[in-house]
């Protein structure tokens, strides 16, 4: 019984952390996309720095229990967006940010506790 309670408790903790992390990173991606759409290069670079910092913090903890392929897709999207911003290819950067948001939302849905995921 103790082991089952421990497993359920850890599952609740990881779900909550995953949910808060994905929401936080998704908000950063949305803010960065808004700055790109406004063609505000200075603010975009500032938001990109914030995004890098937050993602580095979250990535290490998420890597304990989420597939590395999923996290690597987000890493790739962020690095690609960063490169496109530096070369001032804003439409491609916005596309990569959308890919990153999609993967984050996919991770949140995939690891959520519901009957479809159990069976």
GROMACS .gro file of N, CA and C in nm:
model
  357
    1UNK      N    1   0.083  -0.119   0.000
    1UNK     CA    2   0.000   0.000   0.000
    1UNK      C    3   0.087   0.125   0.000
    2UNK      N    4   0.196   0.122   0.076
    2UNK     CA    5   0.287   0.238   0.080
    2UNK      C    6   0.348   0.264  -0.057
    3UNK      N    7   0.384   0.159  -0.128
    3UNK     CA    8   0.444   0.177  -0.260
    3UNK      C    9   0.343   0.236  -0.357
    4UNK      N   10   0.220   0.190  -0.351
    4UNK     CA   11   0.116   0.244  -0.439
    4UNK      C   12   0.091   0.391  -0.408
    5UNK      N   13   0.086   0.425  -0.280
    5UNK     CA   14   0.066   0.565  -0.241
    5UNK      C   15   0.184   0.650  -0.288
    6UNK      N   16   0.305   0.598  -0.276
    6UNK     CA   17   0.424   0.669  -0.321
    6UNK      C   18   0.420   0.692  -0.473
    7UNK      N   19   0.381   0.590  -0.547
    7UNK     CA   20   0.373   0.603  -0.693
    7UNK      C   21   0.269   0.708  -0.732
    8UNK      N   22   0.153   0.704  -0.668
    8UNK     CA   23   0.048   0.802  -0.699
    8UNK      C   24   0.094   0.943  -0.662
    9UNK      N   25   0.158   0.957  -0.548
    9UNK     CA   26   0.207   1.088  -0.504
    9UNK      C   27   0.312   1.142  -0.602
   10UNK      N   28   0.406   1.057  -0.644
   10UNK     CA   29   0.508   1.100  -0.739
   10UNK      C   30   0.447   1.134  -0.875
   11UNK      N   31   0.346   1.060  -0.914
   11UNK     CA   32   0.279   1.089  -1.039
   11UNK      C   33   0.211   1.225  -1.034
   12UNK      N   34   0.147   1.255  -0.924
   12UNK     CA   35   0.082   1.385  -0.907
   12UNK      C   36   0.187   1.497  -0.910
   13UNK      N   37   0.299   1.477  -0.843
   13UNK     CA   38   0.406   1.577  -0.844
   13UNK      C   39   0.460   1.601  -0.985
   14UNK      N   40   0.487   1.494  -1.057
   14UNK     CA   41   0.543   1.510  -1.191
   14UNK      C   42   0.442   1.574  -1.287
   15UNK      N   43   0.316   1.538  -1.271
   15UNK     CA   44   0.213   1.600  -1.356
   15UNK      C   45   0.202   1.749  -1.331
   16UNK      N   46   0.202   1.786  -1.205
   16UNK     CA   47   0.193   1.929  -1.171
   16UNK      C   48   0.314   2.006  -1.222
   17UNK      N   49   0.434   1.947  -1.205
   17UNK     CA   50   0.555   2.014  -1.253
   17UNK      C   51   0.554   2.024  -1.405
   18UNK      N   52   0.512   1.918  -1.472
   18UNK     CA   53   0.505   1.921  -1.617
   18UNK      C   54   0.407   2.026  -1.664
   19UNK      N   55   0.292   2.032  -1.600
   19UNK     CA   56   0.190   2.129  -1.640
   19UNK      C   57   0.240   2.273  -1.621
   20UNK      N   58   0.294   2.303  -1.504
   20UNK     CA   59   0.342   2.440  -1.479
   20UNK      C   60   0.459   2.475  -1.571
   21UNK      N   61   0.547   2.380  -1.594
   21UNK     CA   62   0.663   2.406  -1.680
   21UNK      C   63   0.621   2.432  -1.823
   22UNK      N   64   0.531   2.349  -1.875
   22UNK     CA   65   0.488   2.367  -2.013
   22UNK      C   66   0.412   2.497  -2.031
   23UNK      N   67   0.331   2.532  -1.933
   23UNK     CA   68   0.259   2.660  -1.942
   23UNK      C   69   0.356   2.777  -1.940
   24UNK      N   70   0.455   2.771  -1.853
   24UNK     CA   71   0.553   2.880  -1.841
   24UNK      C   72   0.634   2.896  -1.969
   25UNK      N   73   0.680   2.785  -2.025
   25UNK     CA   74   0.761   2.791  -2.147
   25UNK      C   75   0.674   2.832  -2.266
   26UNK      N   76   0.551   2.783  -2.271
   26UNK     CA   77   0.460   2.821  -2.379
   26UNK      C   78   0.433   2.971  -2.377
   27UNK      N   79   0.417   3.028  -2.258
   27UNK     CA   80   0.397   3.172  -2.246
   27UNK      C   81   0.519   3.249  -2.296
   28UNK      N   82   0.638   3.199  -2.263
   28UNK     CA   83   0.761   3.263  -2.313
   28UNK      C   84   0.768   3.257  -2.465
   29UNK      N   85   0.731   3.141  -2.522
   29UNK     CA   86   0.731   3.127  -2.667
   29UNK      C   87   0.630   3.222  -2.731
   30UNK      N   88   0.514   3.236  -2.670
   30UNK     CA   89   0.411   3.326  -2.723
   30UNK      C   90   0.456   3.472  -2.717
   31UNK      N   91   0.517   3.511  -2.606
   31UNK     CA   92   0.568   3.647  -2.592
   31UNK      C   93   0.677   3.676  -2.696
   32UNK      N   94   0.765   3.577  -2.716
   32UNK     CA   95   0.871   3.593  -2.815
   32UNK      C   96   0.813   3.605  -2.955
   33UNK      N   97   0.713   3.525  -2.985
   33UNK     CA   98   0.649   3.532  -3.117
   33UNK      C   99   0.584   3.668  -3.138
   34UNK      N  100   0.522   3.722  -3.032
   34UNK     CA  101   0.460   3.853  -3.043
   34UNK      C  102   0.564   3.961  -3.074
   35UNK      N  103   0.679   3.952  -3.008
   35UNK     CA  104   0.786   4.048  -3.033
   35UNK      C  105   0.839   4.034  -3.177
   36UNK      N  106   0.844   3.911  -3.226
   36UNK     CA  107   0.890   3.889  -3.363
   36UNK      C  108   0.791   3.947  -3.462
   37UNK      N  109   0.662   3.924  -3.436
   37UNK     CA  110   0.560   3.978  -3.525
   37UNK      C  111   0.561   4.130  -3.527
   38UNK      N  112   0.596   4.190  -3.413
   38UNK     CA  113   0.606   4.336  -3.406
   38UNK      C  114   0.739   4.387  -3.463
   39UNK      N  115   0.826   4.292  -3.502
   39UNK     CA  116   0.960   4.322  -3.555
   39UNK      C  117   1.042   4.407  -3.459
   40UNK      N  118   1.028   4.376  -3.332
   40UNK     CA  119   1.104   4.443  -3.227
   40UNK      C  120   1.225   4.356  -3.193
   41UNK      N  121   1.335   4.379  -3.263
   41UNK     CA  122   1.454   4.294  -3.252
   41UNK      C  123   1.515   4.298  -3.112
   42UNK      N  124   1.522   4.415  -3.053
   42UNK     CA  125   1.582   4.428  -2.919
   42UNK      C  126   1.502   4.349  -2.816
   43UNK      N  127   1.369   4.367  -2.816
   43UNK     CA  128   1.285   4.294  -2.722
   43UNK      C  129   1.285   4.145  -2.751
   44UNK      N  130   1.293   4.108  -2.878
   44UNK     CA  131   1.295   3.966  -2.915
   44UNK      C  132   1.421   3.899  -2.861
   45UNK      N  133   1.533   3.967  -2.871
   45UNK     CA  134   1.658   3.909  -2.818
   45UNK      C  135   1.653   3.897  -2.666
   46UNK      N  136   1.591   3.995  -2.601
   46UNK     CA  137   1.576   3.990  -2.455
   46UNK      C  138   1.486   3.873  -2.415
   47UNK      N  139   1.374   3.857  -2.485
   47UNK     CA  140   1.281   3.746  -2.456
   47UNK      C  141   1.346   3.611  -2.486
   48UNK      N  142   1.430   3.608  -2.588
   48UNK     CA  143   1.500   3.485  -2.623
   48UNK      C  144   1.597   3.445  -2.512
   49UNK      N  145   1.663   3.542  -2.453
   49UNK     CA  146   1.751   3.515  -2.340
   49UNK      C  147   1.675   3.459  -2.221
   50UNK      N  148   1.558   3.519  -2.193
   50UNK     CA  149   1.473   3.469  -2.084
   50UNK      C  150   1.426   3.327  -2.112
   51UNK      N  151   1.388   3.302  -2.238
   51UNK     CA  152   1.342   3.169  -2.277
   51UNK      C  153   1.453   3.067  -2.259
   52UNK      N  154   1.573   3.098  -2.304
   52UNK     CA  155   1.687   3.007  -2.287
   52UNK      C  156   1.711   2.974  -2.141
   53UNK      N  157   1.708   3.076  -2.058
   53UNK     CA  158   1.732   3.056  -1.915
   53UNK      C  159   1.625   2.968  -1.852
   54UNK      N  160   1.497   2.997  -1.880
   54UNK     CA  161   1.388   2.918  -1.823
   54UNK      C  162   1.392   2.775  -1.875
   55UNK      N  163   1.418   2.758  -2.005
   55UNK     CA  164   1.419   2.624  -2.061
   55UNK      C  165   1.533   2.541  -2.002
   56UNK      N  166   1.649   2.601  -1.982
   56UNK     CA  167   1.760   2.528  -1.921
   56UNK      C  168   1.724   2.480  -1.780
   57UNK      N  169   1.654   2.566  -1.705
   57UNK     CA  170   1.613   2.528  -1.569
   57UNK      C  171   1.514   2.412  -1.572
   58UNK      N  172   1.418   2.420  -1.660
   58UNK     CA  173   1.311   2.319  -1.666
   58UNK      C  174   1.358   2.190  -1.731
   59UNK      N  175   1.444   2.200  -1.830
   59UNK     CA  176   1.487   2.084  -1.907
   59UNK      C  177   1.549   1.976  -1.819
   60UNK      N  178   1.636   2.017  -1.729
   60UNK     CA  179   1.706   1.919  -1.646
   60UNK      C  180   1.610   1.835  -1.561
   61UNK      N  181   1.511   1.899  -1.504
   61UNK     CA  182   1.415   1.825  -1.421
   61UNK      C  183   1.319   1.742  -1.505
   62UNK      N  184   1.277   1.796  -1.617
   62UNK     CA  185   1.185   1.722  -1.703
   62UNK      C  186   1.252   1.599  -1.763
   63UNK      N  187   1.382   1.604  -1.782
   63UNK     CA  188   1.455   1.492  -1.843
   63UNK      C  189   1.454   1.367  -1.755
   64UNK      N  190   1.423   1.381  -1.629
   64UNK     CA  191   1.417   1.264  -1.540
   64UNK      C  192   1.305   1.169  -1.579
   65UNK      N  193   1.195   1.221  -1.629
   65UNK     CA  194   1.079   1.135  -1.650
   65UNK      C  195   1.009   1.153  -1.784
   66UNK      N  196   1.058   1.239  -1.870
   66UNK     CA  197   1.000   1.257  -2.002
   66UNK      C  198   1.100   1.208  -2.105
   67UNK      N  199   1.048   1.149  -2.213
   67UNK     CA  200   1.134   1.097  -2.318
   67UNK      C  201   1.226   1.207  -2.371
   68UNK      N  202   1.350   1.172  -2.390
   68UNK     CA  203   1.448   1.271  -2.435
   68UNK      C  204   1.421   1.317  -2.578
   69UNK      N  205   1.359   1.232  -2.658
   69UNK     CA  206   1.325   1.273  -2.795
   69UNK      C  207   1.229   1.391  -2.796
   70UNK      N  208   1.132   1.387  -2.705
   70UNK     CA  209   1.035   1.497  -2.696
   70UNK      C  210   1.104   1.627  -2.657
   71UNK      N  211   1.192   1.618  -2.558
   71UNK     CA  212   1.262   1.738  -2.513
   71UNK      C  213   1.359   1.789  -2.619
   72UNK      N  214   1.416   1.696  -2.694
   72UNK     CA  215   1.510   1.734  -2.800
   72UNK      C  216   1.438   1.812  -2.911
   73UNK      N  217   1.312   1.777  -2.937
   73UNK     CA  218   1.235   1.850  -3.037
   73UNK      C  219   1.217   1.996  -2.995
   74UNK      N  220   1.194   2.018  -2.866
   74UNK     CA  221   1.180   2.154  -2.817
   74UNK      C  222   1.313   2.228  -2.824
   75UNK      N  223   1.421   2.160  -2.786
   75UNK     CA  224   1.554   2.219  -2.798
   75UNK      C  225   1.582   2.262  -2.941
   76UNK      N  226   1.550   2.175  -3.034
   76UNK     CA  227   1.573   2.204  -3.175
   76UNK      C  228   1.492   2.325  -3.221
   77UNK      N  229   1.367   2.331  -3.179
   77UNK     CA  230   1.282   2.444  -3.218
   77UNK      C  231   1.337   2.576  -3.161
   78UNK      N  232   1.382   2.574  -3.037
   78UNK     CA  233   1.435   2.696  -2.975
   78UNK      C  234   1.564   2.740  -3.044
   79UNK      N  235   1.653   2.645  -3.070
   79UNK     CA  236   1.780   2.679  -3.136
   79UNK      C  237   1.755   2.730  -3.278
   80UNK      N  238   1.662   2.666  -3.348
   80UNK     CA  239   1.630   2.711  -3.483
   80UNK      C  240   1.571   2.851  -3.481
   81UNK      N  241   1.480   2.876  -3.387
   81UNK     CA  242   1.420   3.010  -3.376
   81UNK      C  243   1.528   3.113  -3.344
   82UNK      N  244   1.620   3.077  -3.258
   82UNK     CA  245   1.729   3.169  -3.221
   82UNK      C  246   1.812   3.203  -3.345
   83UNK      N  247   1.843   3.102  -3.424
   83UNK     CA  248   1.921   3.124  -3.546
   83UNK      C  249   1.846   3.212  -3.645
   84UNK      N  250   1.716   3.185  -3.661
   84UNK     CA  251   1.637   3.265  -3.753
   84UNK      C  252   1.624   3.410  -3.706
   85UNK      N  253   1.615   3.431  -3.577
   85UNK     CA  254   1.607   3.567  -3.524
   85UNK      C  255   1.738   3.642  -3.551
   86UNK      N  256   1.850   3.572  -3.529
   86UNK     CA  257   1.980   3.636  -3.552
   86UNK      C  258   2.001   3.672  -3.699
   87UNK      N  259   1.943   3.592  -3.790
   87UNK     CA  260   1.956   3.621  -3.932
   87UNK      C  261   1.839   3.704  -3.984
   88UNK      N  262   1.751   3.745  -3.893
   88UNK     CA  263   1.636   3.830  -3.921
   88UNK      C  264   1.536   3.765  -4.018
   89UNK      N  265   1.524   3.633  -4.010
   89UNK     CA  266   1.422   3.559  -4.085
   89UNK      C  267   1.306   3.534  -3.990
   90UNK      N  268   1.222   3.636  -3.974
   90UNK     CA  269   1.120   3.634  -3.871
   90UNK      C  270   1.008   3.534  -3.896
   91UNK      N  271   0.971   3.513  -4.021
   91UNK     CA  272   0.862   3.419  -4.048
   91UNK      C  273   0.904   3.276  -4.013
   92UNK      N  274   1.028   3.239  -4.043
   92UNK     CA  275   1.076   3.106  -4.007
   92UNK      C  276   1.090   3.091  -3.856
   93UNK      N  277   1.131   3.197  -3.790
   93UNK     CA  278   1.143   3.194  -3.644
   93UNK      C  279   1.006   3.174  -3.580
   94UNK      N  280   0.905   3.242  -3.631
   94UNK     CA  281   0.770   3.226  -3.578
   94UNK      C  282   0.720   3.084  -3.599
   95UNK      N  283   0.753   3.025  -3.712
   95UNK     CA  284   0.714   2.886  -3.739
   95UNK      C  285   0.777   2.791  -3.639
   96UNK      N  286   0.905   2.810  -3.611
   96UNK     CA  287   0.974   2.724  -3.515
   96UNK      C  288   0.918   2.741  -3.374
   97UNK      N  289   0.878   2.862  -3.339
   97UNK     CA  290   0.817   2.885  -3.208
   97UNK      C  291   0.683   2.812  -3.198
   98UNK      N  292   0.608   2.811  -3.307
   98UNK     CA  293   0.481   2.737  -3.309
   98UNK      C  294   0.505   2.587  -3.294
   99UNK      N  295   0.611   2.537  -3.357
   99UNK     CA  296   0.645   2.395  -3.343
   99UNK      C  297   0.679   2.365  -3.198
  100UNK      N  298   0.756   2.451  -3.134
  100UNK     CA  299   0.790   2.431  -2.994
  100UNK      C  300   0.667   2.430  -2.905
  101UNK      N  301   0.573   2.521  -2.930
  101UNK     CA  302   0.449   2.525  -2.851
  101UNK      C  303   0.368   2.398  -2.872
  102UNK      N  304   0.361   2.351  -2.996
  102UNK     CA  305   0.286   2.229  -3.025
  102UNK      C  306   0.345   2.110  -2.950
  103UNK      N  307   0.477   2.097  -2.951
  103UNK     CA  308   0.541   1.985  -2.883
  103UNK      C  309   0.519   1.994  -2.732
  104UNK      N  310   0.526   2.113  -2.677
  104UNK     CA  311   0.500   2.130  -2.534
  104UNK      C  312   0.357   2.090  -2.498
  105UNK      N  313   0.262   2.132  -2.579
  105UNK     CA  314   0.123   2.094  -2.554
  105UNK      C  315   0.104   1.944  -2.569
  106UNK      N  316   0.175   1.885  -2.663
  106UNK     CA  317   0.169   1.740  -2.682
  106UNK      C  318   0.223   1.667  -2.558
  107UNK      N  319   0.333   1.715  -2.505
  107UNK     CA  320   0.391   1.655  -2.385
  107UNK      C  321   0.293   1.664  -2.269
  108UNK      N  322   0.232   1.779  -2.253
  108UNK     CA  323   0.137   1.798  -2.143
  108UNK      C  324   0.020   1.700  -2.156
  109UNK      N  325  -0.034   1.684  -2.276
  109UNK     CA  326  -0.145   1.591  -2.297
  109UNK      C  327  -0.100   1.446  -2.280
  110UNK      N  328   0.018   1.415  -2.330
  110UNK     CA  329   0.068   1.277  -2.329
  110UNK      C  330   0.092   1.226  -2.187
  111UNK      N  331   0.141   1.310  -2.100
  111UNK     CA  332   0.175   1.267  -1.965
  111UNK      C  333   0.067   1.299  -1.862
  112UNK      N  334  -0.045   1.349  -1.907
  112UNK     CA  335  -0.156   1.376  -1.815
  112UNK      C  336  -0.221   1.243  -1.774
  113UNK      N  337  -0.266   1.237  -1.651
  113UNK     CA  338  -0.331   1.117  -1.602
  113UNK      C  339  -0.477   1.120  -1.643
  114UNK      N  340  -0.514   1.028  -1.730
  114UNK     CA  341  -0.652   1.009  -1.766
  114UNK      C  342  -0.674   0.864  -1.809
  115UNK      N  343  -0.794   0.823  -1.820
  115UNK     CA  344  -0.824   0.683  -1.850
  115UNK      C  345  -0.773   0.639  -1.985
  116UNK      N  346  -0.769   0.728  -2.083
  116UNK     CA  347  -0.718   0.693  -2.215
  116UNK      C  348  -0.571   0.655  -2.207
  117UNK      N  349  -0.493   0.727  -2.126
  117UNK     CA  350  -0.351   0.699  -2.112
  117UNK      C  351  -0.324   0.573  -2.029
  118UNK      N  352  -0.417   0.539  -1.940
  118UNK     CA  353  -0.398   0.422  -1.855
  118UNK      C  354  -0.425   0.295  -1.934
  119UNK      N  355  -0.533   0.295  -2.011
  119UNK     CA  356  -0.571   0.176  -2.087
  119UNK      C  357  -0.531   0.197  -2.228
   0.00000   0.00000   0.00000
